[in-house]
Every structure is written in C-alpha cells, then in structure tokens.
mmCIF file of C-alpha atoms in Angstrom:
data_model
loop_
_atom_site.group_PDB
_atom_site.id
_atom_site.type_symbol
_atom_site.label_atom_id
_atom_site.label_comp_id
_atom_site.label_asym_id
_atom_site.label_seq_id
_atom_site.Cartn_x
_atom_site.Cartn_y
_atom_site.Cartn_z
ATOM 1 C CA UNK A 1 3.252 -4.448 -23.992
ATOM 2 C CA UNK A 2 1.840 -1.851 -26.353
ATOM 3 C CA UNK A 3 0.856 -2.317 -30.355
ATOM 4 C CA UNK A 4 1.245 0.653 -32.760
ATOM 5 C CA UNK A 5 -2.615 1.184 -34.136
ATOM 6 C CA UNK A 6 -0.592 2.127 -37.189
ATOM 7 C CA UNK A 7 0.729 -0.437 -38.588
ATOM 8 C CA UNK A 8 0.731 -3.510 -35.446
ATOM 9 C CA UNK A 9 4.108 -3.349 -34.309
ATOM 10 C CA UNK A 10 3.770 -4.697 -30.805
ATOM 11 C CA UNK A 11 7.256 -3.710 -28.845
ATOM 12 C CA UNK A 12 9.302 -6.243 -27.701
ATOM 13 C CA UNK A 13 9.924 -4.445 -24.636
ATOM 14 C CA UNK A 14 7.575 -4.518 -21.764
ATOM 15 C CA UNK A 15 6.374 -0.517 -21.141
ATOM 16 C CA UNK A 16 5.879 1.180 -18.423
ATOM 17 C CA UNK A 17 3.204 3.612 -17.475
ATOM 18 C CA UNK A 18 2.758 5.491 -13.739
ATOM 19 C CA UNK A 19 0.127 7.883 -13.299
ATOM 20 C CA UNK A 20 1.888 10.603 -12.972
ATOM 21 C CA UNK A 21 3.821 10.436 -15.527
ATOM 22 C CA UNK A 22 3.311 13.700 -18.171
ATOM 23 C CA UNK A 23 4.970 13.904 -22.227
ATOM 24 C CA UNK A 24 3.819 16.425 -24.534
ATOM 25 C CA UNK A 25 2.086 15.082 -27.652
ATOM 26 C CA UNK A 26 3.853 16.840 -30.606
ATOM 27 C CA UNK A 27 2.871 20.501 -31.804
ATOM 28 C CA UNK A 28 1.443 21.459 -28.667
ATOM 29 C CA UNK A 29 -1.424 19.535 -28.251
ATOM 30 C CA UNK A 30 -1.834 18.822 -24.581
ATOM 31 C CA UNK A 31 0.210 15.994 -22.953
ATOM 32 C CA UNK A 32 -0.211 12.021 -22.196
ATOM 33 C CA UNK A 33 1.018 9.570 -19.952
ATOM 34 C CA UNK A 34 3.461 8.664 -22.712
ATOM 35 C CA UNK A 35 3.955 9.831 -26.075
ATOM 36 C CA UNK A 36 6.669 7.296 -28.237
ATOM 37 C CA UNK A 37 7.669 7.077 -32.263
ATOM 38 C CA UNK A 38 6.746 3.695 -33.381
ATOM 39 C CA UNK A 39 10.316 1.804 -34.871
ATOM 40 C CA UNK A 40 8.627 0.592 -37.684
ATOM 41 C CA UNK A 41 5.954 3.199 -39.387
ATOM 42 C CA UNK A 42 7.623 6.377 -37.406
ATOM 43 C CA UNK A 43 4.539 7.030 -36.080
ATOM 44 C CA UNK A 44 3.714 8.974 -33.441
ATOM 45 C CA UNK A 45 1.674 7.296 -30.418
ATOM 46 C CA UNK A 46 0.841 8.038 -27.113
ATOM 47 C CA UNK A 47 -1.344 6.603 -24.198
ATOM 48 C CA UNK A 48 -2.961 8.378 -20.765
ATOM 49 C CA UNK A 49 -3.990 7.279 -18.096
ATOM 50 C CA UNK A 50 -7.240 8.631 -16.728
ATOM 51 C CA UNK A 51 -7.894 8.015 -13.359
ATOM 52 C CA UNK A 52 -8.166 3.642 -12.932
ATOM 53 C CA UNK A 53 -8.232 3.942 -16.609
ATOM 54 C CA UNK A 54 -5.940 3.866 -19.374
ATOM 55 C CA UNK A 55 -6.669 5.537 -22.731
ATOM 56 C CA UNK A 56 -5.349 5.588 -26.148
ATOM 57 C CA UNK A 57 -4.748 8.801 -28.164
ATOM 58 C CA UNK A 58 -4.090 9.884 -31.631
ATOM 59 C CA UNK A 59 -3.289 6.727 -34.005
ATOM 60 C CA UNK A 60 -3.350 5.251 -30.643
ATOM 61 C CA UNK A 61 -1.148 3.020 -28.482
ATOM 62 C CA UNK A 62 -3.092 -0.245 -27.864
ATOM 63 C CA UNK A 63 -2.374 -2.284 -24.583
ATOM 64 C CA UNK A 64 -1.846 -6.371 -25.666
ATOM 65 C CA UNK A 65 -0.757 -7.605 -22.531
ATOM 66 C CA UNK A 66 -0.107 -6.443 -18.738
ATOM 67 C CA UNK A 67 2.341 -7.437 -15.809
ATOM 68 C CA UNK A 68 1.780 -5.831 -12.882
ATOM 69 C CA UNK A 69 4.643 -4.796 -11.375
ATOM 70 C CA UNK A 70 5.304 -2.473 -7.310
ATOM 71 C CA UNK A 71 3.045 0.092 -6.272
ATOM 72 C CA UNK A 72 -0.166 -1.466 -5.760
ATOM 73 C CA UNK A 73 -2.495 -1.225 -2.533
ATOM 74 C CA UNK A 74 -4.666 -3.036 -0.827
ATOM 75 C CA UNK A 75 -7.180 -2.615 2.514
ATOM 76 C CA UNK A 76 -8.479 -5.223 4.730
ATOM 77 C CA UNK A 77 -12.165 -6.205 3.892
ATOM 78 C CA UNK A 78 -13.211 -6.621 7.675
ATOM 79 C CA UNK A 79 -10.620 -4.586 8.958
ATOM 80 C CA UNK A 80 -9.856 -1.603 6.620
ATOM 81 C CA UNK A 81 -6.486 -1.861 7.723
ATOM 82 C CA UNK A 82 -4.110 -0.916 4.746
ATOM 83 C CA UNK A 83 -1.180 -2.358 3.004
ATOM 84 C CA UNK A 84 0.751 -0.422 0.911
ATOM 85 C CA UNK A 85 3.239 -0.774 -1.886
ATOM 86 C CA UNK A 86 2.159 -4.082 -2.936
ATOM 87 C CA UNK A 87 4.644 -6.044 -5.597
ATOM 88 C CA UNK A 88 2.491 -8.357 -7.843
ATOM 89 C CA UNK A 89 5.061 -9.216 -10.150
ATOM 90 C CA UNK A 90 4.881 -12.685 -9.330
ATOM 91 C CA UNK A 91 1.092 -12.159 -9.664
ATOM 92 C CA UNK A 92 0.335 -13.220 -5.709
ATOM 93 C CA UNK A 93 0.709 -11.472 -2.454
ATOM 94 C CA UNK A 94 0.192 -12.528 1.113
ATOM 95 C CA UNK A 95 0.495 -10.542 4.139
ATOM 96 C CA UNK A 96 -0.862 -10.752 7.933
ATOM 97 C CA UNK A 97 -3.820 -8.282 9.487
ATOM 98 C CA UNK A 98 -2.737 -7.869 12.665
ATOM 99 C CA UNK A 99 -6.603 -6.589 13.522
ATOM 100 C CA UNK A 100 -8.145 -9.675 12.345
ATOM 101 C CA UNK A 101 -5.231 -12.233 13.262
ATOM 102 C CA UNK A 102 -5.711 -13.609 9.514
ATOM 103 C CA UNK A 103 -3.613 -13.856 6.851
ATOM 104 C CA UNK A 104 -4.598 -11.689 3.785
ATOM 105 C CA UNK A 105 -3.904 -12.389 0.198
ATOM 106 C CA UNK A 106 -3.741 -11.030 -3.637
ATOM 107 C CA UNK A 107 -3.477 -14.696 -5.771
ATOM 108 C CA UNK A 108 -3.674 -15.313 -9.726
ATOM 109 C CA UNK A 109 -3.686 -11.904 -10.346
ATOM 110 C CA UNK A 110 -5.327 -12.043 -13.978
ATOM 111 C CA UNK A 111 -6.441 -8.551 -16.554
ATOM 112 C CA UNK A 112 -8.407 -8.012 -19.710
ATOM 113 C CA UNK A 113 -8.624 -5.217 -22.122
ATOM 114 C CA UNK A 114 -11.885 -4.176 -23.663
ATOM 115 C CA UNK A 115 -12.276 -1.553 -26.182
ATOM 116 C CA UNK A 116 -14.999 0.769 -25.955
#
C-alpha cells in the first residue's frame, strides 16, 4: 500500500509495482514505475523501481506496507539449483532439491522500509 507524501492518503487498495513496468511522469519529464493522481489532494505521484530498489519521486509515493505476491526466485544454497516463479503470498514456500535430496524453504517472509 502506498501514502500520498502530499497530504497522507494511504490507498485502500493494495498496488502493484513490476519492474518493468514504464508511465510517463507529466510534462515530459522522464518516466517511473508508476505515476497515479492522489483521490484526495489531486496530486500527482509516482514511484520507480531501481534495480532491488524502490524509489519515490516528485511529492513522492511512500510504501506503508508490502505483500509479496508471484514472481519471486530462489537458488539452492549448496546446490545452486534454481526455483523459479515463487508465490509468497501466503508468506512461506517449500519445495524439494532434487541435488541435495532436501527439502528447501522460504518461511515468515517479513519487510521493512527505511528512508534514506
């Protein structure tokens, strides 16, 4: 969920961002991973993702709270063997590595946000 670093309107909707995702930022200023109007103040916000990181722009779109969703990937410790398209949305995985004949896991999948 995102706040508006307008005025604090935090959505009611969960939002979704994907990497590569693009929206131009209004009067030709580049682009963003999103760029959304604010129902309250009007405002235009928008967010980017840079790389493993997530960024807010202009008055700023500021991240309150995360759930992970499909997508994710993983690769054995021991084994390097991968597993793709991981769904955390119940905020555990499990799987087997057939290399290592162990089971392999994701569990309490947990997130903070810092500002810098």
């Amino acid at each position: 969920q995102l706040k508006c670093g307008n005025c604090g309107e935090v959505s009611e909707k969960w939002q979704y961002l994907r990497l590569m995702d693009s929206a131009p930022l209004k009067g030709g200023r580049g682009s963003a991973t999103m760029v959304q109007k604010c129902k309250l103040c009007s405002r235009e916000n928008s967010i980017d993702i840079l790389s493993q990181t997530i960024k807010p722009y202009n008055v700023s779109l500021e991240p309150v709270d995360f759930q992970p969703q499909a997508g994710f990937a993983a690769e054995g410790a021991e084994s390097g063997t991968p597993f793709n398209d991981i769904n955390l949305l119940e905020k555990d995985w499990n799987d087997y590595d057939e290399k290592t004949k162990e089971s392999v896991g994701i569990y309490e999948v947990t997130h903070k946000f810092v500002k810098c």
